[in-house]
Amino acid sequence: MSIVKPTEPEIIRESDIEPGWDWDKRIPAPGRMSVDFEQRVDFNRLHRYRVARAREALKNSGLGAVLCFDNNNIRYLTSTVIGEWARDKIARYSLFTGNSDPYLWDFGSAAKHHQLYQGLIEPEHFKAGMLGLRGSVAKEAGLFKNAAKDIKALLVEEGVADMPLGIDVCEPPMLEALQAEGIEVRDCQQVMLEARQIKSMDEVVLLNMAATMVDGAYHQLAENLKPGKRENESVADANKFLYDNGSDDVEAINAVSGERGAPHPHNFTDRMYRPGDQAFFDIIHSFMGYRTCYYRTLNVGSASQAQQDAYKQAREWIDAAIDLIRPGMTTDKIAAVWPKAEQFGFASEMEAFGLQFGHGLGLALHERPIISRLVSMDNPFELQEGMVFALETYCPSADGNGAARIEEEVVVTADGCEIITLFPAQELFIANKY
């Protein structure tokens, strides 16, 4: 018979949860190799910090455990990843009670690989698992039922079976199977977002390294932005540059030019650039899981006065927001310096959502805080030291040829913020000027 473990989580060691910030120095962007002559990212320390943050958030939640299917939460808890292909499969899941290492059920042989090579979690906590690949295997096959029984047994063993279980996302048959085992299920996405919202210095450095790669991608884009080039070619060039330089996932690249810029379509096509086009890009990728959201606007050869005016306005809006960033500031005050939807051509804040916008960055593209007139005015959120997020503004050109889109990633420091997106953006960049 298994010994039932105590319901109280393990002691959260102060050394594990210490973020290690040093704002007296510029945030580093070191090389990606391991070396003996510089202290770079310490991945063992990063793992301990993330698990300690999750343990603290769980302790304060009223939940006995969290069961995570969101790959970003799984990576935060277990320091494992098996590739972008797994992101939408709901094939992997992790259980964390706070009383021991997280458990992970991973896809087939990946579990064996973790047992052999991961080294941060007890090997027996890695298990093979598969729930049906979003219904491709019907629930009648019993995979959900069997998984729920295994989870219930671990909850009993860890001493938390009489407490609610938090879940971030899951398929309805999994929810039904857990409830059939007598488990009370609640939401845990807010618990995990609370854990993830304050970044350690290791996380800040990884976010900065990811932004560094995009700095280089923009320089290459600017060199090649000429009439005859197409949006999809720019996307291909940026993908290659990022993967060549260490990206582990290029999630998306927007490439929008000319008349396509207003309203923002959030995609790219095979449109060919023309002289005088205004073109904006958003590069979303990750390094060691830590993501960027990094817009820049570049003009092709020349710029009209209307395009210059639009860019100047977008820059004023983003600078007004950046000037407010500091611990204790609330998101409603930041959103208030941005225009209402009707002032730049939209009927409602829902229709304009994502254009004058702020969002947390980390293992996911959208973490806390979310800053927008849609949600922030009536539900403000207080900024804290160690948060990292992106601010983005948008202004269409009055002549119909494009729009200005600017985005800066900021780290909230002790008394303000530091910008980590460094490709020039104070003035409209003219690529290959005539």
Tab-separated table of C-alpha atoms in Angstrom:
chain	number	residue	atom	x	y	z
A	1	MET	CA	0.000	0.000	0.000
A	2	SER	CA	1.286	3.474	-0.848
A	3	ILE	CA	2.054	5.850	1.995
A	4	VAL	CA	-0.232	8.892	1.805
A	5	LYS	CA	1.869	12.028	1.717
A	6	PRO	CA	0.951	15.183	3.661
A	7	THR	CA	-1.468	17.626	2.025
A	8	GLU	CA	0.764	20.640	2.670
A	9	PRO	CA	3.141	21.432	-0.220
A	10	GLU	CA	6.868	21.083	0.228
A	11	ILE	CA	8.620	24.058	1.746
A	12	ILE	CA	9.217	26.795	-0.797
A	13	ARG	CA	12.878	27.682	-0.423
A	14	GLU	CA	13.670	31.368	-0.604
A	15	SER	CA	16.694	30.658	-2.781
A	16	ASP	CA	14.515	28.946	-5.388
A	17	ILE	CA	11.974	31.739	-5.687
A	18	GLU	CA	14.509	34.600	-5.647
A	19	PRO	CA	14.332	36.203	-9.144
A	20	GLY	CA	17.933	37.418	-9.113
A	21	TRP	CA	17.298	40.770	-10.797
A	22	ASP	CA	20.159	43.211	-11.324
A	23	TRP	CA	18.839	46.411	-12.865
A	24	ASP	CA	22.122	48.252	-12.300
A	25	LYS	CA	23.505	46.514	-15.380
A	26	ARG	CA	22.125	46.437	-18.875
A	27	ILE	CA	20.082	43.276	-19.448
A	28	PRO	CA	22.530	40.897	-21.161
A	29	ALA	CA	22.036	39.053	-24.429
A	30	PRO	CA	24.807	36.447	-24.245
A	31	GLY	CA	25.803	33.878	-26.834
A	32	ARG	CA	23.858	30.647	-26.960
A	33	MET	CA	26.698	28.202	-26.231
A	34	SER	CA	27.596	26.977	-22.782
A	35	VAL	CA	30.985	28.371	-21.751
A	36	ASP	CA	33.173	28.299	-18.659
A	37	PHE	CA	34.265	31.940	-18.807
A	38	GLU	CA	30.850	33.678	-18.490
A	39	GLN	CA	27.829	33.143	-16.289
A	40	ARG	CA	24.921	32.835	-18.689
A	41	VAL	CA	21.423	31.371	-18.279
A	42	ASP	CA	21.371	28.694	-15.576
A	43	PHE	CA	18.694	26.231	-16.702
A	44	ASN	CA	18.760	24.259	-13.437
A	45	ARG	CA	18.096	27.508	-11.548
A	46	LEU	CA	15.391	28.421	-14.080
A	47	HIS	CA	13.625	25.099	-13.486
A	48	ARG	CA	13.770	25.474	-9.707
A	49	TYR	CA	12.374	29.023	-9.949
A	50	ARG	CA	9.479	28.040	-12.173
A	51	VAL	CA	8.477	25.065	-10.031
A	52	ALA	CA	8.736	27.178	-6.861
A	53	ARG	CA	6.558	29.901	-8.421
A	54	ALA	CA	3.988	27.273	-9.392
A	55	ARG	CA	4.146	25.701	-5.923
A	56	GLU	CA	3.540	29.097	-4.292
A	57	ALA	CA	0.623	29.927	-6.617
A	58	LEU	CA	-0.902	26.480	-5.983
A	59	LYS	CA	-0.531	26.865	-2.217
A	60	ASN	CA	-2.545	30.091	-2.336
A	61	SER	CA	-5.218	28.807	-4.719
A	62	GLY	CA	-7.398	26.447	-2.694
A	63	LEU	CA	-6.651	23.691	-5.192
A	64	GLY	CA	-5.029	20.390	-4.334
A	65	ALA	CA	-3.296	20.041	-7.689
A	66	VAL	CA	-3.171	21.356	-11.228
A	67	LEU	CA	-3.560	19.226	-14.339
A	68	CYS	CA	-2.147	21.045	-17.354
A	69	PHE	CA	-2.701	20.332	-21.031
A	70	ASP	CA	-1.492	23.749	-22.203
A	71	ASN	CA	2.018	23.167	-23.564
A	72	ASN	CA	3.243	26.467	-22.139
A	73	ASN	CA	2.184	25.431	-18.638
A	74	ILE	CA	3.703	21.978	-19.198
A	75	ARG	CA	7.051	23.484	-20.156
A	76	TYR	CA	6.925	25.849	-17.168
A	77	LEU	CA	6.382	22.936	-14.784
A	78	THR	CA	8.513	20.210	-16.349
A	79	SER	CA	11.172	21.915	-18.501
A	80	THR	CA	10.257	19.653	-21.405
A	81	VAL	CA	9.238	20.295	-24.989
A	82	ILE	CA	8.757	18.003	-27.978
A	83	GLY	CA	8.142	20.496	-30.777
A	84	GLU	CA	5.599	22.869	-32.247
A	85	TRP	CA	3.625	19.976	-33.762
A	86	ALA	CA	2.369	19.067	-30.272
A	87	ARG	CA	0.932	22.526	-29.556
A	88	ASP	CA	-2.607	21.817	-30.804
A	89	LYS	CA	-2.862	18.069	-30.218
A	90	ILE	CA	-3.841	18.070	-26.508
A	91	ALA	CA	-1.669	14.962	-26.366
A	92	ARG	CA	0.520	15.747	-23.353
A	93	TYR	CA	-0.474	16.506	-19.766
A	94	SER	CA	1.236	17.290	-16.490
A	95	LEU	CA	0.027	16.857	-12.908
A	96	PHE	CA	1.488	18.923	-10.075
A	97	THR	CA	0.393	18.633	-6.449
A	98	GLY	CA	3.195	20.663	-4.894
A	99	ASN	CA	4.178	17.693	-2.737
A	100	SER	CA	6.713	16.247	-5.177
A	101	ASP	CA	8.125	16.767	-8.654
A	102	PRO	CA	5.594	17.379	-11.415
A	103	TYR	CA	4.378	14.335	-13.328
A	104	LEU	CA	4.284	14.305	-17.126
A	105	TRP	CA	2.484	11.963	-19.506
A	106	ASP	CA	4.200	12.473	-22.852
A	107	PHE	CA	3.782	11.177	-26.361
A	108	GLY	CA	5.102	7.635	-26.730
A	109	SER	CA	8.879	7.376	-26.664
A	110	ALA	CA	9.310	11.015	-25.623
A	111	ALA	CA	8.610	9.864	-22.051
A	112	LYS	CA	11.514	7.396	-22.218
A	113	HIS	CA	13.759	10.120	-23.636
A	114	HIS	CA	12.911	12.411	-20.700
A	115	GLN	CA	13.694	9.608	-18.245
A	116	LEU	CA	17.141	9.210	-19.775
A	117	TYR	CA	18.135	12.798	-20.465
A	118	GLN	CA	16.045	15.462	-18.693
A	119	GLY	CA	17.714	15.049	-15.307
A	120	LEU	CA	15.717	17.652	-13.350
A	121	ILE	CA	12.719	15.513	-12.364
A	122	GLU	CA	12.546	12.009	-10.867
A	123	PRO	CA	12.601	9.624	-13.861
A	124	GLU	CA	9.559	7.686	-12.692
A	125	HIS	CA	7.511	10.886	-12.935
A	126	PHE	CA	7.748	10.694	-16.730
A	127	LYS	CA	5.102	8.384	-18.174
A	128	ALA	CA	3.886	7.518	-21.656
A	129	GLY	CA	0.398	8.787	-22.344
A	130	MET	CA	-2.070	9.419	-25.147
A	131	LEU	CA	-5.684	10.546	-24.970
A	132	GLY	CA	-6.899	10.290	-28.541
A	133	LEU	CA	-5.441	13.213	-30.503
A	134	ARG	CA	-8.495	15.447	-30.362
A	135	GLY	CA	-11.027	12.716	-30.938
A	136	SER	CA	-9.180	10.689	-33.565
A	137	VAL	CA	-9.441	7.822	-31.115
A	138	ALA	CA	-12.990	7.688	-29.793
A	139	LYS	CA	-13.575	7.922	-26.047
A	140	GLU	CA	-15.048	4.396	-26.164
A	141	ALA	CA	-11.468	3.121	-26.495
A	142	GLY	CA	-11.084	3.940	-22.800
A	143	LEU	CA	-8.000	6.171	-22.935
A	144	PHE	CA	-9.685	9.033	-21.053
A	145	LYS	CA	-11.142	6.660	-18.464
A	146	ASN	CA	-7.808	4.980	-17.811
A	147	ALA	CA	-5.975	8.319	-17.592
A	148	ALA	CA	-8.516	9.626	-15.073
A	149	LYS	CA	-8.040	6.542	-12.902
A	150	ASP	CA	-4.253	6.998	-12.965
A	151	ILE	CA	-4.618	10.652	-12.026
A	152	LYS	CA	-7.017	9.831	-9.187
A	153	ALA	CA	-4.578	7.251	-7.819
A	154	LEU	CA	-1.759	9.822	-7.787
A	155	LEU	CA	-3.973	12.405	-6.088
A	156	VAL	CA	-4.672	9.835	-3.355
A	157	GLU	CA	-0.994	8.940	-3.066
A	158	GLU	CA	-0.017	12.612	-2.819
A	159	GLY	CA	-2.675	13.283	-0.176
A	160	VAL	CA	-4.810	15.787	-2.125
A	161	ALA	CA	-7.661	13.640	-3.474
A	162	ASP	CA	-10.213	15.425	-1.299
A	163	MET	CA	-9.325	18.846	-2.736
A	164	PRO	CA	-10.397	20.393	-6.062
A	165	LEU	CA	-8.279	19.704	-9.140
A	166	GLY	CA	-7.490	22.647	-11.404
A	167	ILE	CA	-7.402	22.220	-15.201
A	168	ASP	CA	-6.278	24.778	-17.786
A	169	VAL	CA	-7.731	23.345	-21.026
A	170	CYS	CA	-8.979	19.878	-21.908
A	171	GLU	CA	-11.300	17.859	-24.107
A	172	PRO	CA	-14.845	17.290	-22.784
A	173	PRO	CA	-14.383	13.490	-22.496
A	174	MET	CA	-11.406	14.056	-20.176
A	175	LEU	CA	-13.471	16.354	-17.996
A	176	GLU	CA	-16.271	13.769	-17.865
A	177	ALA	CA	-13.836	10.984	-16.964
A	178	LEU	CA	-12.325	12.974	-14.084
A	179	GLN	CA	-15.764	13.836	-12.728
A	180	ALA	CA	-16.747	10.162	-12.970
A	181	GLU	CA	-13.863	9.458	-10.574
A	182	GLY	CA	-15.419	11.848	-8.059
A	183	ILE	CA	-12.916	14.640	-8.705
A	184	GLU	CA	-14.099	18.222	-8.338
A	185	VAL	CA	-12.715	20.163	-11.302
A	186	ARG	CA	-12.010	23.891	-11.368
A	187	ASP	CA	-10.121	26.330	-13.608
A	188	CYS	CA	-6.372	26.632	-12.996
A	189	GLN	CA	-5.273	28.819	-15.900
A	190	GLN	CA	-5.343	31.868	-13.642
A	191	VAL	CA	-3.198	30.024	-11.090
A	192	MET	CA	-0.586	29.223	-13.712
A	193	LEU	CA	-0.669	32.746	-15.158
A	194	GLU	CA	-0.111	34.105	-11.664
A	195	ALA	CA	2.959	31.903	-11.338
A	196	ARG	CA	4.289	32.896	-14.749
A	197	GLN	CA	3.733	36.662	-14.582
A	198	ILE	CA	6.917	37.570	-12.646
A	199	LYS	CA	10.033	36.653	-14.606
A	200	SER	CA	13.343	35.704	-13.048
A	201	MET	CA	16.540	37.210	-14.438
A	202	ASP	CA	17.131	33.990	-16.376
A	203	GLU	CA	13.730	34.419	-18.046
A	204	VAL	CA	14.390	38.094	-18.771
A	205	VAL	CA	17.711	37.200	-20.397
A	206	LEU	CA	16.053	34.528	-22.549
A	207	LEU	CA	13.409	37.028	-23.662
A	208	ASN	CA	16.181	39.486	-24.486
A	209	MET	CA	18.057	36.851	-26.469
A	210	ALA	CA	14.894	36.110	-28.449
A	211	ALA	CA	14.505	39.831	-29.188
A	212	THR	CA	18.149	40.005	-30.281
A	213	MET	CA	17.441	37.507	-33.042
A	214	VAL	CA	14.568	39.658	-34.291
A	215	ASP	CA	16.854	42.727	-34.301
A	216	GLY	CA	18.967	40.842	-36.841
A	217	ALA	CA	15.974	39.617	-38.835
A	218	TYR	CA	14.779	43.202	-39.273
A	219	HIS	CA	18.176	44.346	-40.495
A	220	GLN	CA	18.044	41.630	-43.151
A	221	LEU	CA	14.444	42.515	-44.059
A	222	ALA	CA	15.400	46.178	-44.446
A	223	GLU	CA	18.290	45.327	-46.756
A	224	ASN	CA	16.039	43.246	-49.004
A	225	LEU	CA	12.839	45.337	-48.955
A	226	LYS	CA	12.654	46.443	-52.599
A	227	PRO	CA	10.110	46.570	-55.416
A	228	GLY	CA	9.786	43.099	-56.915
A	229	LYS	CA	10.062	41.354	-53.546
A	230	ARG	CA	6.882	39.801	-52.156
A	231	GLU	CA	5.446	39.597	-48.657
A	232	ASN	CA	5.741	35.802	-48.547
A	233	GLU	CA	9.401	35.996	-49.592
A	234	SER	CA	10.093	38.337	-46.678
A	235	VAL	CA	8.406	35.856	-44.364
A	236	ALA	CA	10.527	33.009	-45.754
A	237	ASP	CA	13.746	35.024	-45.373
A	238	ALA	CA	12.920	35.903	-41.752
A	239	ASN	CA	12.052	32.275	-40.925
A	240	LYS	CA	15.386	31.082	-42.277
A	241	PHE	CA	17.330	33.774	-40.448
A	242	LEU	CA	15.655	32.964	-37.140
A	243	TYR	CA	16.061	29.199	-37.377
A	244	ASP	CA	19.653	29.586	-38.555
A	245	ASN	CA	20.348	31.660	-35.448
A	246	GLY	CA	18.778	29.418	-32.816
A	247	SER	CA	15.024	29.965	-32.780
A	248	ASP	CA	13.122	26.917	-31.584
A	249	ASP	CA	9.739	28.024	-32.944
A	250	VAL	CA	8.728	30.700	-35.439
A	251	GLU	CA	5.088	30.901	-34.418
A	252	ALA	CA	4.012	33.497	-36.986
A	253	ILE	CA	5.230	36.399	-39.080
A	254	ASN	CA	2.860	39.087	-40.296
A	255	ALA	CA	3.937	40.912	-43.448
A	256	VAL	CA	1.464	43.603	-44.496
A	257	SER	CA	2.036	46.253	-47.152
A	258	GLY	CA	0.393	49.025	-49.159
A	259	GLU	CA	-3.397	49.112	-49.285
A	260	ARG	CA	-3.533	45.883	-47.238
A	261	GLY	CA	-2.439	47.811	-44.156
A	262	ALA	CA	-5.786	49.394	-43.287
A	263	PRO	CA	-7.517	47.609	-41.704
A	264	HIS	CA	-4.818	45.295	-40.355
A	265	PRO	CA	-5.456	41.777	-41.763
A	266	HIS	CA	-3.029	39.940	-39.389
A	267	ASN	CA	-1.503	37.755	-42.107
A	268	PHE	CA	0.723	37.802	-45.205
A	269	THR	CA	0.122	37.184	-48.912
A	270	ASP	CA	2.046	37.032	-52.183
A	271	ARG	CA	1.598	40.785	-52.749
A	272	MET	CA	4.604	42.422	-54.412
A	273	TYR	CA	6.105	45.557	-52.841
A	274	ARG	CA	5.908	48.788	-54.840
A	275	PRO	CA	7.872	52.044	-54.571
A	276	GLY	CA	6.512	54.157	-51.725
A	277	ASP	CA	4.674	51.314	-49.999
A	278	GLN	CA	4.399	51.356	-46.244
A	279	ALA	CA	5.062	47.839	-44.953
A	280	PHE	CA	4.816	46.542	-41.417
A	281	PHE	CA	5.893	43.210	-39.965
A	282	ASP	CA	5.333	41.306	-36.740
A	283	ILE	CA	7.870	38.635	-35.856
A	284	ILE	CA	6.646	36.095	-33.303
A	285	HIS	CA	9.161	33.398	-32.409
A	286	SER	CA	10.766	31.857	-29.369
A	287	PHE	CA	14.162	30.989	-27.976
A	288	MET	CA	14.111	28.241	-25.343
A	289	GLY	CA	10.343	28.754	-25.337
A	290	TYR	CA	10.451	32.506	-24.561
A	291	ARG	CA	8.597	34.528	-27.162
A	292	THR	CA	8.751	37.789	-29.003
A	293	CYS	CA	6.017	39.992	-30.412
A	294	TYR	CA	7.927	42.649	-32.288
A	295	TYR	CA	6.377	44.953	-34.919
A	296	ARG	CA	8.285	47.345	-37.115
A	297	THR	CA	7.169	49.573	-40.012
A	298	LEU	CA	9.470	50.118	-42.990
A	299	ASN	CA	8.800	52.122	-46.142
A	300	VAL	CA	9.939	50.960	-49.570
A	301	GLY	CA	12.269	53.569	-51.033
A	302	SER	CA	10.306	56.673	-50.047
A	303	ALA	CA	7.459	57.894	-47.861
A	304	SER	CA	4.551	60.296	-48.342
A	305	GLN	CA	3.730	63.002	-45.843
A	306	ALA	CA	0.596	61.099	-44.827
A	307	GLN	CA	2.689	58.027	-44.048
A	308	GLN	CA	5.158	60.112	-42.049
A	309	ASP	CA	2.273	61.672	-40.109
A	310	ALA	CA	0.746	58.269	-39.328
A	311	TYR	CA	4.074	56.983	-38.063
A	312	LYS	CA	4.639	60.050	-35.905
A	313	GLN	CA	1.209	59.573	-34.327
A	314	ALA	CA	1.762	55.875	-33.618
A	315	ARG	CA	5.133	56.746	-32.054
A	316	GLU	CA	3.577	59.394	-29.815
A	317	TRP	CA	0.968	56.935	-28.593
A	318	ILE	CA	3.498	54.236	-27.754
A	319	ASP	CA	5.904	56.670	-26.092
A	320	ALA	CA	3.108	58.020	-23.902
A	321	ALA	CA	2.485	54.457	-22.684
A	322	ILE	CA	6.171	53.668	-22.159
A	323	ASP	CA	6.567	56.814	-20.055
A	324	LEU	CA	4.025	55.410	-17.580
A	325	ILE	CA	5.585	51.971	-17.086
A	326	ARG	CA	6.745	51.363	-13.521
A	327	PRO	CA	5.764	49.152	-10.572
A	328	GLY	CA	2.434	50.207	-9.100
A	329	MET	CA	1.064	51.683	-12.331
A	330	THR	CA	-2.314	50.284	-13.395
A	331	THR	CA	-3.345	49.208	-16.864
A	332	ASP	CA	-6.365	51.524	-17.065
A	333	LYS	CA	-4.084	54.571	-16.876
A	334	ILE	CA	-1.929	53.184	-19.681
A	335	ALA	CA	-4.908	52.365	-21.902
A	336	ALA	CA	-6.278	55.863	-21.287
A	337	VAL	CA	-3.403	57.500	-23.215
A	338	TRP	CA	-4.396	55.577	-26.350
A	339	PRO	CA	-7.172	56.755	-28.701
A	340	LYS	CA	-10.690	55.399	-28.564
A	341	ALA	CA	-11.648	53.057	-31.389
A	342	GLU	CA	-13.768	55.679	-33.120
A	343	GLN	CA	-10.798	58.047	-33.336
A	344	PHE	CA	-8.934	55.790	-35.770
A	345	GLY	CA	-11.741	54.338	-37.839
A	346	PHE	CA	-13.420	51.536	-35.867
A	347	ALA	CA	-16.947	51.205	-34.548
A	348	SER	CA	-16.126	49.615	-31.183
A	349	GLU	CA	-13.273	48.611	-28.896
A	350	MET	CA	-13.946	44.965	-29.750
A	351	GLU	CA	-13.503	45.723	-33.440
A	352	ALA	CA	-10.270	47.626	-32.714
A	353	PHE	CA	-8.934	45.109	-30.207
A	354	GLY	CA	-5.249	44.307	-30.576
A	355	LEU	CA	-4.303	47.544	-32.347
A	356	GLN	CA	-3.646	49.807	-29.360
A	357	PHE	CA	-2.634	46.946	-27.119
A	358	GLY	CA	-0.319	45.557	-24.480
A	359	HIS	CA	0.226	41.928	-23.534
A	360	GLY	CA	2.517	39.928	-21.297
A	361	LEU	CA	5.285	37.848	-22.860
A	362	GLY	CA	6.885	34.657	-21.643
A	363	LEU	CA	6.405	31.050	-22.670
A	364	ALA	CA	3.177	32.222	-24.298
A	365	LEU	CA	2.492	35.126	-26.614
A	366	HIS	CA	-0.287	36.463	-24.402
A	367	GLU	CA	0.285	36.432	-20.647
A	368	ARG	CA	-0.436	38.998	-17.944
A	369	PRO	CA	-0.945	41.903	-18.175
A	370	ILE	CA	-3.397	42.535	-21.006
A	371	ILE	CA	-3.718	46.266	-21.677
A	372	SER	CA	-6.585	47.521	-23.838
A	373	ARG	CA	-9.478	49.922	-23.670
A	374	LEU	CA	-11.688	46.845	-24.164
A	375	VAL	CA	-10.845	45.332	-20.762
A	376	SER	CA	-8.545	47.616	-18.761
A	377	MET	CA	-10.782	50.589	-18.038
A	378	ASP	CA	-13.214	48.574	-15.892
A	379	ASN	CA	-10.811	45.841	-14.785
A	380	PRO	CA	-7.412	47.450	-14.112
A	381	PHE	CA	-4.346	45.384	-13.299
A	382	GLU	CA	-1.336	46.605	-11.326
A	383	LEU	CA	2.130	46.319	-12.820
A	384	GLN	CA	4.874	44.631	-10.797
A	385	GLU	CA	8.631	44.555	-11.004
A	386	GLY	CA	9.804	41.669	-13.163
A	387	MET	CA	6.879	41.699	-15.582
A	388	VAL	CA	7.736	41.618	-19.284
A	389	PHE	CA	5.239	42.704	-21.885
A	390	ALA	CA	4.805	44.226	-25.320
A	391	LEU	CA	3.162	47.544	-26.155
A	392	GLU	CA	1.879	48.082	-29.676
A	393	THR	CA	0.183	50.976	-31.482
A	394	TYR	CA	-1.361	51.440	-34.924
A	395	CYS	CA	-2.285	54.397	-37.097
A	396	PRO	CA	-3.590	54.172	-40.688
A	397	SER	CA	-2.145	56.491	-43.302
A	398	ALA	CA	-4.575	59.137	-44.519
A	399	ASP	CA	-3.586	58.520	-48.159
A	400	GLY	CA	-4.688	54.870	-48.007
A	401	ASN	CA	-1.219	53.481	-48.676
A	402	GLY	CA	-0.487	51.509	-45.568
A	403	ALA	CA	-0.446	52.074	-41.843
A	404	ALA	CA	2.116	52.579	-39.115
A	405	ARG	CA	2.546	49.766	-36.616
A	406	ILE	CA	5.099	49.959	-33.800
A	407	GLU	CA	5.782	47.564	-30.945
A	408	GLU	CA	8.254	47.651	-28.090
A	409	GLU	CA	8.939	44.929	-25.545
A	410	VAL	CA	9.557	46.284	-22.050
A	411	VAL	CA	10.864	44.860	-18.787
A	412	VAL	CA	9.421	46.443	-15.643
A	413	THR	CA	12.393	47.353	-13.459
A	414	ALA	CA	12.494	48.704	-9.901
A	415	ASP	CA	11.758	52.288	-10.915
A	416	GLY	CA	10.699	52.224	-14.566
A	417	CYS	CA	11.300	49.972	-17.538
A	418	GLU	CA	13.933	48.876	-20.037
A	419	ILE	CA	13.167	48.408	-23.724
A	420	ILE	CA	14.651	45.237	-25.244
A	421	THR	CA	13.489	45.662	-28.875
A	422	LEU	CA	16.321	47.632	-30.434
A	423	PHE	CA	15.847	47.841	-34.214
A	424	PRO	CA	15.469	51.603	-34.917
A	425	ALA	CA	11.893	52.809	-34.553
A	426	GLN	CA	11.930	56.405	-33.289
A	427	GLU	CA	11.446	57.595	-36.861
A	428	LEU	CA	9.955	55.934	-39.924
A	429	PHE	CA	12.664	53.718	-41.441
A	430	ILE	CA	13.044	54.109	-45.208
A	431	ALA	CA	14.507	50.922	-46.676
A	432	ASN	CA	16.713	51.305	-49.763
A	433	LYS	CA	15.924	55.007	-50.017
A	434	TYR	CA	15.753	56.538	-53.489
